Tab-separated table of C-alpha atoms in Angstrom:
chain	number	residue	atom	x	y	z
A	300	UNK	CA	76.747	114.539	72.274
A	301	UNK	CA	76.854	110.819	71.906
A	302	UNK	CA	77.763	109.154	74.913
A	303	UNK	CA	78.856	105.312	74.680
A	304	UNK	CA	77.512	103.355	78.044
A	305	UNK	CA	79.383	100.183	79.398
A	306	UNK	CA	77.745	98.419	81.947
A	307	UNK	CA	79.907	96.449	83.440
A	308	UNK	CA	80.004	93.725	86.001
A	309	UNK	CA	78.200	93.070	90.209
A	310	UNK	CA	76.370	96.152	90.665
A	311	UNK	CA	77.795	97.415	87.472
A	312	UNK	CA	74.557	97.715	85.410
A	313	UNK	CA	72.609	99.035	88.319
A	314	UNK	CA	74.331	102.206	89.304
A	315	UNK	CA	74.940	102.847	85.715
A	316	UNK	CA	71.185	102.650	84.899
A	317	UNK	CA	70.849	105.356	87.967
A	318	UNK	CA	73.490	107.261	86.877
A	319	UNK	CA	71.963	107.710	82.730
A	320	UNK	CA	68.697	108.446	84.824
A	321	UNK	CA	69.800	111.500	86.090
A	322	UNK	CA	71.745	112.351	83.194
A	323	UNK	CA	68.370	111.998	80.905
A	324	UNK	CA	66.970	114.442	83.736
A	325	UNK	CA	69.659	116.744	83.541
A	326	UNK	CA	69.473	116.768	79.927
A	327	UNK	CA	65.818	117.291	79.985
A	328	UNK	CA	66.720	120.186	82.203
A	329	UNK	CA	69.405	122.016	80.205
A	330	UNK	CA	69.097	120.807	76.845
A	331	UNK	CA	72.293	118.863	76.575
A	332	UNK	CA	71.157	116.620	73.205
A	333	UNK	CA	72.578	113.763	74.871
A	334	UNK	CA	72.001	110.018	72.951
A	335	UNK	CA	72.940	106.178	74.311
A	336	UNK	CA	74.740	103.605	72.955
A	337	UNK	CA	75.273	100.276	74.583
A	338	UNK	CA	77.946	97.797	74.029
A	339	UNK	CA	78.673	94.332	76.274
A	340	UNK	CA	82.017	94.268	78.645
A	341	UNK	CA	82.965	92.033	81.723
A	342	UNK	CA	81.534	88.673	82.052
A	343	UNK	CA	78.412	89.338	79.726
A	344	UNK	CA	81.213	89.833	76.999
A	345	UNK	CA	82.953	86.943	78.001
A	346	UNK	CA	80.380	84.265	77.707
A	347	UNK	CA	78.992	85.691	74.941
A	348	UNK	CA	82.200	86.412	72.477
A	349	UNK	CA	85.346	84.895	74.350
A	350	UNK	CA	86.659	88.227	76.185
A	351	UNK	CA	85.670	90.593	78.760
A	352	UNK	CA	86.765	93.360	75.924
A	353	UNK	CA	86.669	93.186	72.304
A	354	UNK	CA	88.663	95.405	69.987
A	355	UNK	CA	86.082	96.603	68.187
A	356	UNK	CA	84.611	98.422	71.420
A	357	UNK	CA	87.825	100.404	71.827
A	358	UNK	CA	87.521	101.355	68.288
A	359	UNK	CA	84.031	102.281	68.594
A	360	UNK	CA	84.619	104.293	71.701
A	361	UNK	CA	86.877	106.817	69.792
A	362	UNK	CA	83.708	108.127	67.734
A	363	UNK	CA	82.257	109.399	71.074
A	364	UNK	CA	82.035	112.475	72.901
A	365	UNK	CA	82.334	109.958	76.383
A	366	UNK	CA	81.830	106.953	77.734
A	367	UNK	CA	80.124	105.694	80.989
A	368	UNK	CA	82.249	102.546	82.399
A	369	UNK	CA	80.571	100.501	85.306
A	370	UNK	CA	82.475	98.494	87.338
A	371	UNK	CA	84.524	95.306	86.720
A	372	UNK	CA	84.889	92.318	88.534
A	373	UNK	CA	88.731	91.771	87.396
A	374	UNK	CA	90.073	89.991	90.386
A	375	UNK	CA	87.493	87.349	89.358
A	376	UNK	CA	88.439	87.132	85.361
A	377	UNK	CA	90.631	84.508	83.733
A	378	UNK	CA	94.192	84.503	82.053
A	379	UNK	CA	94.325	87.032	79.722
A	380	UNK	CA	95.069	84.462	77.738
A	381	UNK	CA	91.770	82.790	78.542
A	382	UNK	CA	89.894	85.667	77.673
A	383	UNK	CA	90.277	87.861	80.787
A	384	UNK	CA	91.396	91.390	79.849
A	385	UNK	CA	91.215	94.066	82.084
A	386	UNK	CA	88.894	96.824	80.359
A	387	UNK	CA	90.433	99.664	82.831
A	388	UNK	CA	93.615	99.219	81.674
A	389	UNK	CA	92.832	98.896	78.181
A	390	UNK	CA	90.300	101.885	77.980
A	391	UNK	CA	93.601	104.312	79.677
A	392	UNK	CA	96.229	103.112	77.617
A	393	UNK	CA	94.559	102.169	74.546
A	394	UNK	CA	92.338	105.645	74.654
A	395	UNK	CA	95.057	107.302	76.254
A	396	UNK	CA	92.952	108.489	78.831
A	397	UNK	CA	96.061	109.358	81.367
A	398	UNK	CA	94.222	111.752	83.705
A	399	UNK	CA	92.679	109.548	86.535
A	400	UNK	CA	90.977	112.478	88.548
A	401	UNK	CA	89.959	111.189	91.486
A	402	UNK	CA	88.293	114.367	94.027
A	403	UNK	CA	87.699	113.372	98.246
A	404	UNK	CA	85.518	116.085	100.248
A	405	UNK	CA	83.733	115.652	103.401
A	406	UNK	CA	80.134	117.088	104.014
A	407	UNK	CA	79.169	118.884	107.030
A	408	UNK	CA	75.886	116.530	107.244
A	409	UNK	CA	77.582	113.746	106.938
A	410	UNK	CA	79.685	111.282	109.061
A	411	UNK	CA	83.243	110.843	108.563
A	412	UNK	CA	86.631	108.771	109.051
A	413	UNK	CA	88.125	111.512	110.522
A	414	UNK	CA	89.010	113.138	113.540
A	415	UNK	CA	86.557	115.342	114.943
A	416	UNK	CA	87.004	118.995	114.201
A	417	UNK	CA	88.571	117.741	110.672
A	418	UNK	CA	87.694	118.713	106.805
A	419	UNK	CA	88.580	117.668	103.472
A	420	UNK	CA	88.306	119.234	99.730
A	421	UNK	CA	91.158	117.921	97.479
A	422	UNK	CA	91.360	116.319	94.351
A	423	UNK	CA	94.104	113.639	93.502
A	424	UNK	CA	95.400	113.596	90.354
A	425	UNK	CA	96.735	110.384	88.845
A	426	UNK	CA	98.850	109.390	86.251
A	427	UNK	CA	96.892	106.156	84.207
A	428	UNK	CA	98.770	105.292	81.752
A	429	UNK	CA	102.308	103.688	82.961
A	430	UNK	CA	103.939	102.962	86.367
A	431	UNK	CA	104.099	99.788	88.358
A	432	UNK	CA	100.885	98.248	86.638
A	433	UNK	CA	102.121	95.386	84.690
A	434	UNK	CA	100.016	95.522	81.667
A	435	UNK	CA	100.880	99.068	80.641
A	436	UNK	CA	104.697	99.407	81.160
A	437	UNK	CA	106.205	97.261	78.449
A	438	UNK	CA	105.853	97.432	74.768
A	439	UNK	CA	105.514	93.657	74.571
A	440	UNK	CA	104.642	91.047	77.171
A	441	UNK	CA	104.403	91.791	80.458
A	442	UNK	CA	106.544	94.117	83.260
A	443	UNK	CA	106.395	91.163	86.024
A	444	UNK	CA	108.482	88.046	86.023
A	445	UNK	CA	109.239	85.074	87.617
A	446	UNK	CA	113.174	84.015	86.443
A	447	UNK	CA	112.742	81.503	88.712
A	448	UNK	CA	109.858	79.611	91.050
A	449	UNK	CA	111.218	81.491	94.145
A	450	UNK	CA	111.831	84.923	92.383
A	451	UNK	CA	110.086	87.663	91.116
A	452	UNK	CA	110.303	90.722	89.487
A	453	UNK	CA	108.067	93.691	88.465
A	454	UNK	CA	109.506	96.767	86.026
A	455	UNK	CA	108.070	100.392	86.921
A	456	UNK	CA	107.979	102.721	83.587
A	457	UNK	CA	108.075	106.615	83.985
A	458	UNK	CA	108.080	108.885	81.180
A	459	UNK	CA	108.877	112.584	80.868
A	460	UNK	CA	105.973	112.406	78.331
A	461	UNK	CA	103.658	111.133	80.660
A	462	UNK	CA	104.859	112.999	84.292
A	463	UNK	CA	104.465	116.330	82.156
A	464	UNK	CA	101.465	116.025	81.049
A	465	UNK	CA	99.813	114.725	84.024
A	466	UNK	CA	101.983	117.766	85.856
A	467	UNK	CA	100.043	120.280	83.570
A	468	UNK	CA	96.742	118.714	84.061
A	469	UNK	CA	97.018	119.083	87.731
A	470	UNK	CA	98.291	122.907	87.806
A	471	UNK	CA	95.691	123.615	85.699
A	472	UNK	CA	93.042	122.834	87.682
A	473	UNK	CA	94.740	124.311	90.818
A	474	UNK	CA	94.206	127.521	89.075
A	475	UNK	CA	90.588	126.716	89.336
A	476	UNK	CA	90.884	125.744	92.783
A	477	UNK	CA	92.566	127.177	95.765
A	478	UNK	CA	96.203	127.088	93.789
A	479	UNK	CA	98.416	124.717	95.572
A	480	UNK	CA	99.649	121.380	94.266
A	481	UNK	CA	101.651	119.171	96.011
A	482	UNK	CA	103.670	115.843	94.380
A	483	UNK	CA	103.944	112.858	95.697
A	484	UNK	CA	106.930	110.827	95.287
A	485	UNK	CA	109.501	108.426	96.828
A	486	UNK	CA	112.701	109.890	95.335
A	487	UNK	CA	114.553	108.848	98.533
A	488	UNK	CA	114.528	105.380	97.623
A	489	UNK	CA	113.490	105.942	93.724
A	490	UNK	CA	116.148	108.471	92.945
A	491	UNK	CA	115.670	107.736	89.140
A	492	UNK	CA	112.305	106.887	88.633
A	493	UNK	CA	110.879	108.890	91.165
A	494	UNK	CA	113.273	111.578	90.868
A	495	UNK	CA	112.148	112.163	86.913
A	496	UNK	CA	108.781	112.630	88.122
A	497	UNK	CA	109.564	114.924	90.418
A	498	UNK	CA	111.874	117.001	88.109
A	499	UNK	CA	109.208	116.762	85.677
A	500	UNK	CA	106.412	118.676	87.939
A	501	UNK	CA	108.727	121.324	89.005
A	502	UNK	CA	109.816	122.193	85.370
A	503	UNK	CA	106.040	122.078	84.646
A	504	UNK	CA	105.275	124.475	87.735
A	505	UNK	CA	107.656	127.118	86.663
A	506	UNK	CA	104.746	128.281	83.905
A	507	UNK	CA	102.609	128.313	86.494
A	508	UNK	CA	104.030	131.107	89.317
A	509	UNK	CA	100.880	131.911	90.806
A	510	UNK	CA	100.498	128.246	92.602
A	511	UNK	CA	102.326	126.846	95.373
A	512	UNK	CA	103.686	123.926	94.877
A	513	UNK	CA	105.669	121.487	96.981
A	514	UNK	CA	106.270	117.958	97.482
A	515	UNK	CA	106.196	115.432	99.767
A	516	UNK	CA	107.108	111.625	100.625
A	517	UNK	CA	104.435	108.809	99.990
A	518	UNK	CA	104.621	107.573	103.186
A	519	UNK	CA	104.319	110.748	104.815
A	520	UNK	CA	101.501	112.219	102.727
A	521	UNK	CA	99.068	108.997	103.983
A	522	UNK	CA	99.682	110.851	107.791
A	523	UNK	CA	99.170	114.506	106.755
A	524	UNK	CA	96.277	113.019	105.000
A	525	UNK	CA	94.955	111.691	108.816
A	526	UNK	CA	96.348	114.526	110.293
A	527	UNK	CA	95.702	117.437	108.675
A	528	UNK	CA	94.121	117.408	104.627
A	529	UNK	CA	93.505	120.723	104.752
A	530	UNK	CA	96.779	121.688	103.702
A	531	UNK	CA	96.323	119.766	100.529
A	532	UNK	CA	93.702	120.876	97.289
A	533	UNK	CA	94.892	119.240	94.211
A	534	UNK	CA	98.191	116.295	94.858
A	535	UNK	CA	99.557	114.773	91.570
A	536	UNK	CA	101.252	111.260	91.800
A	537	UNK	CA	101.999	108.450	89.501
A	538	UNK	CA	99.814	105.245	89.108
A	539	UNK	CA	100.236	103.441	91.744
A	540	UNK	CA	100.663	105.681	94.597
A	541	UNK	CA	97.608	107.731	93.111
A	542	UNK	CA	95.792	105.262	92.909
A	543	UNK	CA	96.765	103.852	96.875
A	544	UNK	CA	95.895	107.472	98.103
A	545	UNK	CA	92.501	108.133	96.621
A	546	UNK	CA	91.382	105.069	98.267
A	547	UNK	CA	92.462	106.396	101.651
A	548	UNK	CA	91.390	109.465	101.110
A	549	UNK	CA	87.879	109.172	99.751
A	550	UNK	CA	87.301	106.395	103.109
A	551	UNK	CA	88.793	109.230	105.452
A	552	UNK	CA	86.341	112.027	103.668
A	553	UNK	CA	83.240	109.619	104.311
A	554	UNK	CA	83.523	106.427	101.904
A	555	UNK	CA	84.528	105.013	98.837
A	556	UNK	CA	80.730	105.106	98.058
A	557	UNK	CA	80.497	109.152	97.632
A	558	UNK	CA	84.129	109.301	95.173
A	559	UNK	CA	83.560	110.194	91.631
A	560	UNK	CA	86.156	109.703	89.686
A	561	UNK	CA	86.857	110.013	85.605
A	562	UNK	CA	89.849	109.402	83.228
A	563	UNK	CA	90.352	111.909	80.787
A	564	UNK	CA	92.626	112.357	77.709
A	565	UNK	CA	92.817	115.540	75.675
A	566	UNK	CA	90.136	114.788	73.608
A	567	UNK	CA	88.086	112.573	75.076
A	568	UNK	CA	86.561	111.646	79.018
A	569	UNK	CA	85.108	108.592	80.862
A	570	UNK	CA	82.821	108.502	83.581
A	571	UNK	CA	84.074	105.595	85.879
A	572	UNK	CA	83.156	104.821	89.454
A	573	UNK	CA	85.964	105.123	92.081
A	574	UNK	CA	85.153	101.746	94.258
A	575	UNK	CA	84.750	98.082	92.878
A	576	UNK	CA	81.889	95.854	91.627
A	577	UNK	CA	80.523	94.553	94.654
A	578	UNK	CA	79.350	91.135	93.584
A	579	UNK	CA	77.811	90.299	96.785
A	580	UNK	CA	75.082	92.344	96.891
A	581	UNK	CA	74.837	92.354	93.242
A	582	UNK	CA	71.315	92.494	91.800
A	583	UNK	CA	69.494	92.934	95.438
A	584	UNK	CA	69.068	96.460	95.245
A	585	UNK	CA	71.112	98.037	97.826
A	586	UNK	CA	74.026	99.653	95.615
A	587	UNK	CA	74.786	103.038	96.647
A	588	UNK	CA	75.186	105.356	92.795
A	589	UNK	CA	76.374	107.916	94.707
A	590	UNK	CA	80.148	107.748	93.253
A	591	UNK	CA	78.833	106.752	89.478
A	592	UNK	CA	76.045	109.466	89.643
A	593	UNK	CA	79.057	112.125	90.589
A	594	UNK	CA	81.434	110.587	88.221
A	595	UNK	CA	78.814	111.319	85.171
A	596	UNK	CA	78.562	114.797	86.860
A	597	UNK	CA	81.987	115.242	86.263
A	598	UNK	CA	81.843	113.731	82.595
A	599	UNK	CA	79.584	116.604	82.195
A	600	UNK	CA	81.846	119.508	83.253
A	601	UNK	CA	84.442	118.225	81.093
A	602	UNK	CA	82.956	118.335	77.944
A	603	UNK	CA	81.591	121.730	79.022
A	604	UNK	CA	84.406	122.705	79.478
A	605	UNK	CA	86.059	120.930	75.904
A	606	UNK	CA	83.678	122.348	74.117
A	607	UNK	CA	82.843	125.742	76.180
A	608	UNK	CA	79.070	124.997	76.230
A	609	UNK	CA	77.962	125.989	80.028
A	610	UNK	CA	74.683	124.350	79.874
A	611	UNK	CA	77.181	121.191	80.564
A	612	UNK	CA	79.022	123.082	83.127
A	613	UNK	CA	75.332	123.856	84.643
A	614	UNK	CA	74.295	121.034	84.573
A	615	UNK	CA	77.020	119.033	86.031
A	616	UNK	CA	76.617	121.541	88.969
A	617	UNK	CA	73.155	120.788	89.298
A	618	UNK	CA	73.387	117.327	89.993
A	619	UNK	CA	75.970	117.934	92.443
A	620	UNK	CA	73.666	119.936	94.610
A	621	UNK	CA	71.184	117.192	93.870
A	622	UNK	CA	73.170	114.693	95.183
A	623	UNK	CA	74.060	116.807	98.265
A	624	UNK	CA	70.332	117.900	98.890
A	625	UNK	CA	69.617	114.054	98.616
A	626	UNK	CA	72.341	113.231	101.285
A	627	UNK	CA	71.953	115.483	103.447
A	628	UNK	CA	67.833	114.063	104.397
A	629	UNK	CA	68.994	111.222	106.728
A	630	UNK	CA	65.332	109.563	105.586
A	631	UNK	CA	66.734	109.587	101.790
A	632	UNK	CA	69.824	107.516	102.227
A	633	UNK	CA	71.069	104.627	101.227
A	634	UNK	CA	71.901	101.598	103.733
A	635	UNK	CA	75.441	101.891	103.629
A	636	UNK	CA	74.860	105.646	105.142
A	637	UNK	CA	72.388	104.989	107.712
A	638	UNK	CA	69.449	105.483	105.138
A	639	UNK	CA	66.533	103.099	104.144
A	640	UNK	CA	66.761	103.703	100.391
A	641	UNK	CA	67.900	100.970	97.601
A	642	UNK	CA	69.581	102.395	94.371
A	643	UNK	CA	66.814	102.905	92.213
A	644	UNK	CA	65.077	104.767	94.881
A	645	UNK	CA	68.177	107.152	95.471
A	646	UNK	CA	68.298	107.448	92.089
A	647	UNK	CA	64.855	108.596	91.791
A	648	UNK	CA	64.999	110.994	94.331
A	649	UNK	CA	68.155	112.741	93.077
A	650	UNK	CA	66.251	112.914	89.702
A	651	UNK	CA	63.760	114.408	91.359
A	652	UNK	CA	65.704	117.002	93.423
A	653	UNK	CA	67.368	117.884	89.783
């Protein structure tokens, strides 16, 4: 399995380099065959050929079994124009990785954002490709617009292709789970938009009798998620409010920090961090990998799964516990949860609990 690793930007490089860690022990562990490639993105990329993302690492990427993306410091980029693509954009769309699957569960030995008494174990799955996002809507140029100095304008795309598939994605792993799903939508206000999407999941659910499925407003899932996430496992939702949720909900289940996440197409999976690059504490050491360690985990359990080779599936399950085992030592911590420990540390000690 050839795995293609992106570093990234901030603290990028350094929760990647934990994350491949453990994966090196894992595949010590179970055999996996794993090799490393490296290629340049972000800022590195920039000053050295003009762009945060060149074409040819896109068309490289396509000869892998996965990749491993580290953060990006895109808010700080320039123009497009100027050189300043966004890579997580590009990697969805132009890889057609459209499953952003994004899971939020407390722990019982940790401290949470929620009220007392409360649990969480869902996953949130999100639609990557299209919606209100601005660079992936439009065939040409871009879907915001200023007609004039004191108006603007912003296009939303949604697709039957693209609400179906991510539909099926998220019954299917339902079945794995505890077999509800529930879609989120705003078809009140977006009766065409948001109404496709919803017709699009309920057409997709009838193949799938034994989950239950319902659906609820935007608005009103961010309360239910405050006041009462256990009656959600797996919620499917376009871009935007996908994307808006997982946030909330990873913060309310303990912190962005302890999120994997990975985007996944149907024949191919990246490994990407759920929170952002973190530029000021870049380079000092006190990173938590938590989220990009669990992210690779998941990596892991879907090519296991692709290719129906369970010493992936083991393994990914390993470093979960790892992780866990890690966490739960209040002495073997990072700062961010009360612990002492800087990444490489953390890293080393879920290596060593692998």
């Amino acid at each position: 399995m050839k795995l293609l690793v992106l570093p990234g930007d901030g603290i990028g490089p350094e929760i990647v380099s934990e994350a491949v860690n453990v994966l090196k022990a894992a595949d010590a562990k179970f055999g996996l065959g794993l090799s490393y490639d490296y290629e340049d993105i972000g800022f590195v990329s920039l000053e050295k050929h003009g762009t945060t993302l060149r074409e040819e690492v896109l068309t490289k990427a396509r000869s892998y079994d996965g990749i491993v993306l580290g953060t990006q410091s895109h808010a700080d980029y320039p123009a497009p124009e100027k050189g300043g693509r966004n890579i997580s954009a590009a990697v969805r769309v132009q890889l057609d990785l459209y499953a952003n699957v994004r899971p939020a569960r407390t722990r019982s030995f940790l401290p949470s954002n929620m009220k007392a008494g409360k649990s969480m174990d869902l996953v949130i799955m999100r639609e990557a490709t299209e919606g209100f996002y601005v660079d992936r809507n439009m065939a040409r140029g871009w879907g915001e617009m200023m007609p004039t100095p004191d108006i603007a304008l912003a296009v939303r795309k949604i697709t039957r292709h693209a609400s179906e598939r991510i539909a099926r994605r998220a019954f299917e792993l339902a079945m794995k789970r505890r077999k509800k799903v529930t879609a989120i939508h705003k078809a009140n206000s977006f009766h065409m938009s948001d109404g496709l999407f919803l017709e699009c999941v309920r057409n997709v659910a009838k193949d799938f009798p034994e989950v239950e499925v319902n659906d609820l407003l935007v608005d009103a899932s961010t309360a239910w998620l405050v006041k009462n996430p256990e009656r959600f496992d797996v919620l499917v939702a376009e871009n935007f409010y996908g994307d808006i949720l997982s946030d909330l909900a990873s913060e309310l289940s303990g912190s962005l920090g302890l999120a994997g996440s990975m985007m996944a197409g149907d024949s191919l999976c990246c490994a990407q961090a759920q929170h952002g690059s973190a530029p000021d504490i870049q380079g000092q050491d006190k990173a938590n990998p938590v989220s990009m360690i669990l992210s690779v985990a998941m990596l892991l359990q879907w090519l296991g799964e692709r290719h129906q080779n369970t010493a992936f599936t083991n393994a990914a399950a390993a470093i979960e516990r790892a992780v866990d085992q890690v966490l739960e030592n209040p002495a073997t911590r990072t700062a961010d949860l009360g612990g002492t420990l800087g990444c490489k540390a953390f890293g080393a000690e879920v290596v060593r609990a692998l």
